PDB file of C-alpha atoms and ligand atoms in Angstrom:
ATOM      1  CA  MET A   1      15.552   4.261 -16.545  1.00 77.00           C
ATOM      2  CA  LYS A   2      15.513   7.153 -19.563  1.00 86.00           C
ATOM      3  CA  GLN A   3      16.324  10.604 -18.677  1.00 93.00           C
ATOM      4  CA  ILE A   4      13.804  12.504 -16.671  1.00 94.00           C
ATOM      5  CA  ARG A   5      12.954  16.415 -15.812  1.00 96.00           C
ATOM      6  CA  LEU A   6      14.308  16.870 -11.844  1.00 97.00           C
ATOM      7  CA  ASP A   7      11.095  18.352 -10.888  1.00 96.00           C
ATOM      8  CA  LYS A   8       9.181  15.087 -12.051  1.00 93.00           C
ATOM      9  CA  TYR A   9      12.293  12.675 -10.427  1.00 94.00           C
ATOM     10  CA  LEU A  10      11.537  14.578  -6.930  1.00 94.00           C
ATOM     11  CA  SER A  11       7.779  14.491  -7.351  1.00 89.00           C
ATOM     12  CA  ASP A  12       7.288  11.175  -8.931  1.00 86.00           C
ATOM     13  CA  MET A  13       9.347   9.955  -5.339  1.00 88.00           C
ATOM     14  CA  GLY A  14       7.060  11.909  -2.870  1.00 84.00           C
ATOM     15  CA  ILE A  15       9.686  15.196  -2.095  1.00 91.00           C
ATOM     16  CA  GLY A  16       6.296  17.506  -3.108  1.00 88.00           C
ATOM     17  CA  THR A  17       3.653  18.439  -5.831  1.00 86.00           C
ATOM     18  CA  ARG A  18       5.159  19.844  -8.541  1.00 91.00           C
ATOM     19  CA  SER A  19       4.699  23.464  -8.051  1.00 94.00           C
ATOM     20  CA  GLN A  20       6.445  22.515  -4.300  1.00 94.00           C
ATOM     21  CA  VAL A  21       9.594  20.968  -5.893  1.00 96.00           C
ATOM     22  CA  LYS A  22      10.008  23.573  -8.847  1.00 97.00           C
ATOM     23  CA  ASN A  23      10.453  25.927  -5.455  1.00 97.00           C
ATOM     24  CA  LEU A  24      12.802  23.746  -3.674  1.00 97.00           C
ATOM     25  CA  ILE A  25      14.875  23.493  -6.702  1.00 98.00           C
ATOM     26  CA  ARG A  26      14.446  27.690  -7.589  1.00 98.00           C
ATOM     27  CA  LYS A  27      15.824  28.229  -4.502  1.00 97.00           C
ATOM     28  CA  GLY A  28      18.937  26.128  -4.709  1.00 98.00           C
ATOM     29  CA  LYS A  29      18.173  22.756  -2.158  1.00 97.00           C
ATOM     30  CA  VAL A  30      18.934  20.608  -4.717  1.00 98.00           C
ATOM     31  CA  THR A  31      22.568  19.125  -5.888  1.00 98.00           C
ATOM     32  CA  VAL A  32      23.037  16.815  -8.441  1.00 98.00           C
ATOM     33  CA  ASN A  33      25.902  15.237  -8.366  1.00 97.00           C
ATOM     34  CA  GLU A  34      27.230  17.840  -5.889  1.00 95.00           C
ATOM     35  CA  GLY A  35      26.589  20.660  -8.117  1.00 97.00           C
ATOM     36  CA  VAL A  36      23.392  22.784  -7.347  1.00 98.00           C
ATOM     37  CA  VAL A  37      20.777  23.004 -10.030  1.00 98.00           C
ATOM     38  CA  LYS A  38      18.330  25.804 -10.369  1.00 98.00           C
ATOM     39  CA  THR A  39      16.727  24.573 -13.529  1.00 98.00           C
ATOM     40  CA  PRO A  40      13.418  22.327 -12.818  1.00 98.00           C
ATOM     41  CA  GLU A  41      13.672  21.021 -16.337  1.00 98.00           C
ATOM     42  CA  PHE A  42      17.197  19.752 -15.811  1.00 98.00           C
ATOM     43  CA  LYS A  43      17.441  16.211 -17.024  1.00 97.00           C
ATOM     44  CA  VAL A  44      18.237  13.217 -14.819  1.00 97.00           C
ATOM     45  CA  SER A  45      18.274   9.529 -14.683  1.00 94.00           C
ATOM     46  CA  SER A  46      19.198   6.725 -11.602  1.00 88.00           C
ATOM     47  CA  LYS A  47      23.047   7.106 -12.789  1.00 92.00           C
ATOM     48  CA  ASP A  48      22.377  10.786 -10.915  1.00 96.00           C
ATOM     49  CA  VAL A  49      23.346  11.420  -7.646  1.00 97.00           C
ATOM     50  CA  VAL A  50      20.253  13.946  -6.399  1.00 97.00           C
ATOM     51  CA  ASN A  51      20.426  15.381  -2.833  1.00 97.00           C
ATOM     52  CA  VAL A  52      17.840  17.544  -1.511  1.00 97.00           C
ATOM     53  CA  ASP A  53      19.018  19.087   1.759  1.00 96.00           C
ATOM     54  CA  GLY A  54      21.713  17.577   1.507  1.00 96.00           C
ATOM     55  CA  ILE A  55      19.626  13.869   1.377  1.00 96.00           C
ATOM     56  CA  GLN A  56      19.878  11.404  -0.820  1.00 96.00           C
ATOM     57  CA  VAL A  57      16.945  11.169  -3.143  1.00 95.00           C
ATOM     58  CA  SER A  58      16.758   7.984  -4.840  1.00 92.00           C
ATOM     59  CA  TYR A  59      14.938   6.671  -7.999  1.00 91.00           C
ATOM     60  CA  VAL A  60      12.148   3.924  -7.324  1.00 88.00           C
ATOM     61  CA  GLU A  61      11.266   3.311 -10.950  1.00 88.00           C
ATOM     62  CA  TYR A  62       8.470   0.500 -10.264  1.00 92.00           C
ATOM     63  CA  GLU A  63       6.037   0.087  -7.747  1.00 92.00           C
ATOM     64  CA  TYR A  64       4.899  -3.124  -6.849  1.00 96.00           C
ATOM     65  CA  LEU A  65       1.645  -3.155  -4.503  1.00 96.00           C
ATOM     66  CA  MET A  66      -0.427  -6.207  -3.557  1.00 97.00           C
ATOM     67  CA  LEU A  67      -3.995  -4.987  -1.711  1.00 98.00           C
ATOM     68  CA  ASN A  68      -6.473  -7.257  -0.236  1.00 98.00           C
ATOM     69  CA  LYS A  69      -9.530  -5.484  -2.041  1.00 98.00           C
ATOM     70  CA  PRO A  70     -12.677  -4.459  -0.009  1.00 98.00           C
ATOM     71  CA  GLY A  71     -16.207  -4.854  -0.842  1.00 98.00           C
ATOM     72  CA  GLY A  72     -17.315  -0.993  -1.767  1.00 97.00           C
ATOM     73  CA  VAL A  73     -14.614   0.406  -3.959  1.00 97.00           C
ATOM     74  CA  VAL A  74     -14.642   0.600  -7.623  1.00 97.00           C
ATOM     75  CA  SER A  75     -11.155  -0.787  -9.360  1.00 96.00           C
ATOM     76  CA  ALA A  76      -9.840   2.512 -11.208  1.00 91.00           C
ATOM     77  CA  THR A  77      -7.866   5.292 -10.072  1.00 89.00           C
ATOM     78  CA  GLU A  78     -10.007   8.268 -10.279  1.00 88.00           C
ATOM     79  CA  ASP A  79     -13.833   8.314  -9.732  1.00 89.00           C
ATOM     80  CA  ARG A  80     -16.140  11.500  -8.611  1.00 90.00           C
ATOM     81  CA  ARG A  81     -18.598   9.789  -6.957  1.00 93.00           C
ATOM     82  CA  GLU A  82     -16.742   6.395  -5.404  1.00 95.00           C
ATOM     83  CA  ARG A  83     -13.949   5.596  -3.449  1.00 95.00           C
ATOM     84  CA  THR A  84     -11.301   3.869  -5.195  1.00 96.00           C
ATOM     85  CA  VAL A  85      -8.759   1.533  -4.592  1.00 96.00           C
ATOM     86  CA  LEU A  86      -5.922   4.124  -4.164  1.00 94.00           C
ATOM     87  CA  ASP A  87      -7.523   6.109  -1.927  1.00 93.00           C
ATOM     88  CA  LEU A  88      -6.736   2.762  -0.212  1.00 94.00           C
ATOM     89  CA  VAL A  89      -2.938   3.631  -0.647  1.00 91.00           C
ATOM     90  CA  PRO A  90      -2.942   7.293   0.311  1.00 79.00           C
ATOM     91  CA  ASP A  91       0.607   7.001   1.336  1.00 68.00           C
ATOM     92  CA  SER A  92       2.111   5.926  -1.786  1.00 63.00           C
ATOM     93  CA  ALA A  93       4.884   8.240  -2.571  1.00 61.00           C
ATOM     94  CA  ARG A  94       3.828   7.621  -6.591  1.00 72.00           C
ATOM     95  CA  LYS A  95       0.918   9.543  -8.215  1.00 75.00           C
ATOM     96  CA  ASP A  96       1.093   6.720 -11.341  1.00 84.00           C
ATOM     97  CA  LEU A  97      -0.255   3.286 -10.170  1.00 91.00           C
ATOM     98  CA  PHE A  98      -2.937   1.941 -11.572  1.00 95.00           C
ATOM     99  CA  PRO A  99      -4.367  -1.098 -10.999  1.00 97.00           C
ATOM    100  CA  VAL A 100      -3.883  -3.956 -12.999  1.00 97.00           C
ATOM    101  CA  GLY A 101      -7.168  -5.084 -14.362  1.00 93.00           C
ATOM    102  CA  ARG A 102     -10.754  -4.593 -12.613  1.00 95.00           C
ATOM    103  CA  LEU A 103     -12.464  -5.994 -10.174  1.00 98.00           C
ATOM    104  CA  ASP A 104     -16.334  -5.084  -9.638  1.00 98.00           C
ATOM    105  CA  LYS A 105     -17.234  -3.064  -6.913  1.00 98.00           C
ATOM    106  CA  ASP A 106     -18.539  -5.804  -4.635  1.00 98.00           C
ATOM    107  CA  THR A 107     -16.200  -8.497  -5.773  1.00 98.00           C
ATOM    108  CA  GLU A 108     -12.981  -8.553  -2.758  1.00 98.00           C
ATOM    109  CA  GLY A 109      -9.869 -10.109  -2.899  1.00 98.00           C
ATOM    110  CA  LEU A 110      -6.173  -9.964  -4.494  1.00 98.00           C
ATOM    111  CA  LEU A 111      -6.014  -6.667  -6.827  1.00 98.00           C
ATOM    112  CA  LEU A 112      -2.304  -5.917  -8.238  1.00 98.00           C
ATOM    113  CA  LEU A 113      -1.694  -1.990  -8.187  1.00 97.00           C
ATOM    114  CA  THR A 114       0.991  -0.886  -9.843  1.00 96.00           C
ATOM    115  CA  ASN A 115       3.576   1.799 -12.869  1.00 93.00           C
ATOM    116  CA  ASP A 116       5.071  -0.806 -14.870  1.00 95.00           C
ATOM    117  CA  GLY A 117       2.773  -0.693 -18.078  1.00 95.00           C
ATOM    118  CA  ALA A 118       4.296  -3.473 -19.554  1.00 95.00           C
ATOM    119  CA  LEU A 119       3.671  -5.779 -16.950  1.00 96.00           C
ATOM    120  CA  ALA A 120       0.206  -5.038 -16.564  1.00 96.00           C
ATOM    121  CA  HIS A 121       0.212  -5.974 -20.350  1.00 95.00           C
ATOM    122  CA  GLN A 122       1.882  -8.978 -19.793  1.00 94.00           C
ATOM    123  CA  LEU A 123      -0.982 -10.135 -17.250  1.00 95.00           C
ATOM    124  CA  LEU A 124      -4.073  -9.049 -18.900  1.00 94.00           C
ATOM    125  CA  SER A 125      -3.401  -9.701 -22.396  1.00 90.00           C
ATOM    126  CA  PRO A 126      -5.962 -12.337 -23.920  1.00 85.00           C
ATOM    127  CA  ARG A 127      -3.435 -13.832 -25.574  1.00 88.00           C
ATOM    128  CA  LYS A 128      -1.329 -15.433 -22.642  1.00 90.00           C
ATOM    129  CA  HIS A 129      -4.163 -16.892 -20.443  1.00 92.00           C
ATOM    130  CA  VAL A 130      -2.852 -15.800 -17.113  1.00 95.00           C
ATOM    131  CA  ASP A 131      -4.561 -17.647 -14.552  1.00 96.00           C
ATOM    132  CA  LYS A 132      -7.143 -15.942 -12.483  1.00 97.00           C
ATOM    133  CA  THR A 133      -8.913 -18.309  -9.436  1.00 98.00           C
ATOM    134  CA  TYR A 134     -11.615 -16.908  -7.212  1.00 98.00           C
ATOM    135  CA  PHE A 135     -13.814 -18.108  -4.548  1.00 98.00           C
ATOM    136  CA  ALA A 136     -17.295 -17.889  -4.999  1.00 98.00           C
ATOM    137  CA  THR A 137     -20.461 -18.473  -3.096  1.00 98.00           C
ATOM    138  CA  ILE A 138     -22.810 -19.593  -5.267  1.00 98.00           C
ATOM    139  CA  GLN A 139     -27.007 -19.422  -4.646  1.00 98.00           C
ATOM    140  CA  GLY A 140     -28.082 -22.898  -6.336  1.00 97.00           C
ATOM    141  CA  LEU A 141     -26.904 -26.722  -6.459  1.00 97.00           C
ATOM    142  CA  VAL A 142     -23.068 -26.648  -8.342  1.00 97.00           C
ATOM    143  CA  SER A 143     -22.512 -30.289  -8.995  1.00 96.00           C
ATOM    144  CA  GLU A 144     -20.047 -32.476 -11.413  1.00 96.00           C
ATOM    145  CA  ASP A 145     -22.035 -31.955 -14.204  1.00 96.00           C
ATOM    146  CA  GLU A 146     -21.654 -27.649 -14.315  1.00 97.00           C
ATOM    147  CA  VAL A 147     -17.811 -29.089 -13.573  1.00 98.00           C
ATOM    148  CA  GLU A 148     -18.302 -30.022 -17.243  1.00 98.00           C
ATOM    149  CA  ARG A 149     -19.864 -27.592 -18.333  1.00 97.00           C
ATOM    150  CA  PHE A 150     -16.734 -25.065 -17.400  1.00 98.00           C
ATOM    151  CA  ALA A 151     -14.362 -26.731 -18.366  1.00 98.00           C
ATOM    152  CA  LYS A 152     -15.697 -27.275 -22.120  1.00 97.00           C
ATOM    153  CA  GLY A 153     -16.546 -23.617 -22.454  1.00 97.00           C
ATOM    154  CA  LEU A 154     -19.841 -21.655 -21.919  1.00 97.00           C
ATOM    155  CA  ASP A 155     -22.111 -19.211 -23.920  1.00 97.00           C
ATOM    156  CA  ILE A 156     -22.407 -16.552 -22.069  1.00 97.00           C
ATOM    157  CA  GLY A 157     -24.079 -14.339 -24.747  1.00 95.00           C
ATOM    158  CA  ASP A 158     -20.711 -13.762 -26.590  1.00 96.00           C
ATOM    159  CA  GLU A 159     -19.727 -13.581 -29.967  1.00 95.00           C
ATOM    160  CA  LYS A 160     -17.079 -16.861 -28.845  1.00 95.00           C
ATOM    161  CA  LEU A 161     -17.501 -19.136 -26.054  1.00 97.00           C
ATOM    162  CA  THR A 162     -15.112 -18.635 -22.652  1.00 97.00           C
ATOM    163  CA  LEU A 163     -12.250 -20.392 -22.542  1.00 96.00           C
ATOM    164  CA  PRO A 164     -12.396 -23.736 -21.005  1.00 96.00           C
ATOM    165  CA  ALA A 165     -13.018 -22.523 -16.656  1.00 97.00           C
ATOM    166  CA  LYS A 166     -11.723 -25.144 -13.890  1.00 98.00           C
ATOM    167  CA  LEU A 167     -14.483 -25.766 -11.272  1.00 98.00           C
ATOM    168  CA  LYS A 168     -13.326 -26.920  -7.990  1.00 98.00           C
ATOM    169  CA  VAL A 169     -16.918 -27.491  -5.641  1.00 98.00           C
ATOM    170  CA  LEU A 170     -15.685 -27.185  -2.261  1.00 98.00           C
ATOM    171  CA  SER A 171     -19.273 -27.664  -1.550  1.00 97.00           C
ATOM    172  CA  SER A 172     -22.391 -28.599  -2.762  1.00 97.00           C
ATOM    173  CA  GLY A 173     -26.082 -27.796  -2.002  1.00 96.00           C
ATOM    174  CA  PRO A 174     -28.659 -24.746  -2.284  1.00 97.00           C
ATOM    175  CA  VAL A 175     -25.992 -22.598  -1.363  1.00 98.00           C
ATOM    176  CA  SER A 176     -22.487 -24.247  -3.017  1.00 98.00           C
ATOM    177  CA  GLU A 177     -18.803 -22.875  -2.141  1.00 98.00           C
ATOM    178  CA  VAL A 178     -16.180 -22.877  -5.318  1.00 98.00           C
ATOM    179  CA  GLU A 179     -12.981 -22.082  -6.714  1.00 98.00           C
ATOM    180  CA  VAL A 180     -13.199 -21.265 -10.212  1.00 98.00           C
ATOM    181  CA  THR A 181      -9.831 -20.617 -12.476  1.00 98.00           C
ATOM    182  CA  ILE A 182     -10.497 -18.717 -15.674  1.00 97.00           C
ATOM    183  CA  GLN A 183      -8.175 -17.609 -18.256  1.00 95.00           C
ATOM    184  CA  GLU A 184      -9.795 -14.308 -19.461  1.00 94.00           C
ATOM    185  CA  GLY A 185     -10.986 -11.046 -17.838  1.00 92.00           C
ATOM    186  CA  ARG A 186     -13.851 -10.796 -19.850  1.00 94.00           C
ATOM    187  CA  TYR A 187     -17.026  -7.641 -18.205  1.00 95.00           C
ATOM    188  CA  HIS A 188     -18.683  -9.899 -14.891  1.00 97.00           C
ATOM    189  CA  GLN A 189     -17.254 -13.383 -17.047  1.00 97.00           C
ATOM    190  CA  VAL A 190     -17.387 -15.060 -13.846  1.00 98.00           C
ATOM    191  CA  LYS A 191     -20.752 -13.820 -12.348  1.00 98.00           C
ATOM    192  CA  ARG A 192     -22.096 -14.555 -16.462  1.00 98.00           C
ATOM    193  CA  MET A 193     -20.873 -17.793 -16.218  1.00 98.00           C
ATOM    194  CA  PHE A 194     -22.687 -18.929 -13.302  1.00 98.00           C
ATOM    195  CA  GLU A 195     -25.508 -17.608 -14.550  1.00 98.00           C
ATOM    196  CA  ALA A 196     -25.373 -19.408 -17.551  1.00 97.00           C
ATOM    197  CA  VAL A 197     -26.145 -22.846 -15.648  1.00 97.00           C
ATOM    198  CA  ASP A 198     -28.928 -21.055 -13.542  1.00 97.00           C
ATOM    199  CA  CYS A 199     -26.866 -20.471 -10.375  1.00 98.00           C
ATOM    200  CA  SER A 200     -25.680 -16.978  -9.386  1.00 98.00           C
ATOM    201  CA  VAL A 201     -22.705 -15.590  -7.461  1.00 98.00           C
ATOM    202  CA  THR A 202     -23.420 -13.809  -3.795  1.00 98.00           C
ATOM    203  CA  TYR A 203     -19.867 -13.338  -2.870  1.00 98.00           C
ATOM    204  CA  LEU A 204     -16.662 -13.124  -4.936  1.00 98.00           C
ATOM    205  CA  LYS A 205     -13.106 -13.038  -4.148  1.00 98.00           C
ATOM    206  CA  ARG A 206      -9.776 -13.333  -5.978  1.00 98.00           C
ATOM    207  CA  LEU A 207      -6.856 -15.815  -4.886  1.00 98.00           C
ATOM    208  CA  SER A 208      -5.054 -15.862  -7.281  1.00 98.00           C
ATOM    209  CA  MET A 209      -3.543 -13.993 -10.789  1.00 97.00           C
ATOM    210  CA  GLY A 210      -0.939 -15.879 -12.258  1.00 96.00           C
ATOM    211  CA  SER A 211       1.969 -16.622  -9.514  1.00 97.00           C
ATOM    212  CA  LEU A 212       0.294 -13.663  -7.263  1.00 98.00           C
ATOM    213  CA  LYS A 213      -0.989 -15.401  -4.653  1.00 98.00           C
ATOM    214  CA  LEU A 214      -2.727 -13.537  -2.305  1.00 98.00           C
ATOM    215  CA  ASP A 215      -1.374 -12.878   1.223  1.00 98.00           C
ATOM    216  CA  GLU A 216      -3.792 -14.277   3.768  1.00 95.00           C
ATOM    217  CA  LYS A 217      -1.847 -12.208   6.438  1.00 97.00           C
ATOM    218  CA  LEU A 218      -3.735  -8.976   4.973  1.00 98.00           C
ATOM    219  CA  ASP A 219      -6.793  -7.610   6.013  1.00 98.00           C
ATOM    220  CA  SER A 220      -9.045  -6.393   3.840  1.00 98.00           C
ATOM    221  CA  GLY A 221      -8.302  -3.075   2.619  1.00 97.00           C
ATOM    222  CA  ALA A 222      -4.808  -3.379   3.747  1.00 97.00           C
ATOM    223  CA  TYR A 223      -1.702  -3.558   1.113  1.00 97.00           C
ATOM    224  CA  ARG A 224       2.042  -4.477   1.478  1.00 96.00           C
ATOM    225  CA  ALA A 225       4.893  -4.340  -1.410  1.00 95.00           C
ATOM    226  CA  LEU A 226       5.473  -7.114  -3.573  1.00 97.00           C
ATOM    227  CA  THR A 227       8.706  -9.511  -2.806  1.00 97.00           C
ATOM    228  CA  GLU A 228      11.595  -9.637  -4.816  1.00 96.00           C
ATOM    229  CA  ASP A 229      10.654 -12.916  -5.542  1.00 97.00           C
ATOM    230  CA  GLU A 230       6.565 -12.808  -6.391  1.00 98.00           C
ATOM    231  CA  ILE A 231       7.554 -10.169  -9.157  1.00 97.00           C
ATOM    232  CA  SER A 232      10.592 -11.650 -10.842  1.00 96.00           C
ATOM    233  CA  SER A 233       7.551 -14.897 -11.082  1.00 96.00           C
ATOM    234  CA  LEU A 234       5.443 -12.292 -12.293  1.00 96.00           C
ATOM    235  CA  LYS A 235       7.661 -11.398 -15.319  1.00 94.00           C
ATOM    236  CA  SER A 236       8.746 -14.694 -15.422  1.00 92.00           C
ATOM    237  CA  GLY A 237       5.036 -16.039 -15.818  1.00 86.00           C
ATOM    238  CA  ASN A 238       5.871 -18.622 -13.321  1.00 64.00           C
ATOM    239  CA  LYS A 239       2.872 -20.794 -11.999  1.00 54.00           C
ATOM    240  CA  GLU A 240       4.196 -20.437  -9.010  1.00 48.00           C
ATOM    241  CA  SER A 241       6.038 -18.015  -6.927  1.00 43.00           C
ATOM    242  CA  GLU A 242       8.645 -20.119  -4.489  1.00 39.00           C
ATOM    243  CA  GLY A 243       7.444 -18.939  -1.027  1.00 38.00           C
TER     244      GLY A 243
HETATM  245  N1  URA B   1     -15.394 -12.341 -12.242  1.00 95.59           N
HETATM  246  C1  URA B   1     -16.442 -11.401 -11.893  1.00 95.59           C
HETATM  247  O1  URA B   1     -18.236 -11.596 -12.506  1.00 95.59           O
HETATM  248  N2  URA B   1     -16.483 -10.489 -11.134  1.00 95.59           N
HETATM  249  C2  URA B   1     -15.043  -9.923 -10.890  1.00 95.59           C
HETATM  250  O2  URA B   1     -15.038  -9.116 -10.350  1.00 95.59           O
HETATM  251  C3  URA B   1     -13.979 -10.857 -11.440  1.00 95.59           C
HETATM  252  C4  URA B   1     -14.469 -11.667 -12.354  1.00 95.59           C
END
C-alpha cells in the first residue's frame, strides 16, 4: 500500500466523513505508532499502527463483494433518479466501490463490487475473453440451429461478428430456457444476440463471471464478501474456483 493521508485512511475505513475525522485528528484523538498526530495531511501506510481513542484501526486496501442484483436497479455508482447497486450496500465502510461492468436495469444476478481497478480491468478487458454465463428465458423456439449460429458468431449490427458463444438449451418450445456463455460485454449483448435469431429475451440473470459463481444462498438484493479462494481464483484467471 502506498502512503496516504491520515484523514483519508480513517474515512476510507468508515470512521467518519473527511471533516469528522479531521476534527478527531485535530482534537488529538488519533495516534500513529503511539504518538499523537494532529495534522490530517500526515502520511501513513499499512505498516503504521493507527489508533482512534485507543482502538486500533487497520487498513483494508481492497474490498470485494458479490451482489445478487435484483431487477430495477442500475449498475452505476450514482444516479440522480434511479436506485443504484451501491444503494444496496449502504453499510459498506468504503466509499470507493464500483460495479465491475454493467448489467442492464432489468437483468439480475451476479455483480462484483470492488475498489480494485486492476482486477476490474483484467475481468473487463476484451482481450482477456473472460466467460460470462447467463440464464435466460426466451420468447421463441431455441433449437440446435441457434446453438450452431451462436457458436459461429452472430451479426448483431456491430462492425464485427460476436465471438463464438456457447448456448445450452435447457428447454425448447414457444418459450425456451437457455444458458448462454459469452466472452465479451457489448451493450445489451445477450438480448441483441437473440434478436439476431428472431427471438427475444424476457428474463436474464448472470450466473458466473470467470471463476466466480453466484452464491445460490444469496437472496435477490443480498451481498456477501468474496472468500480468499474466490479472490485468488479471479486474480489468477482460473476458470473454476475451488469451493
Ligand atoms: N447482455 C444483455 O443483453 N444484458 C445484460 O445485462 C448483460 C448481458
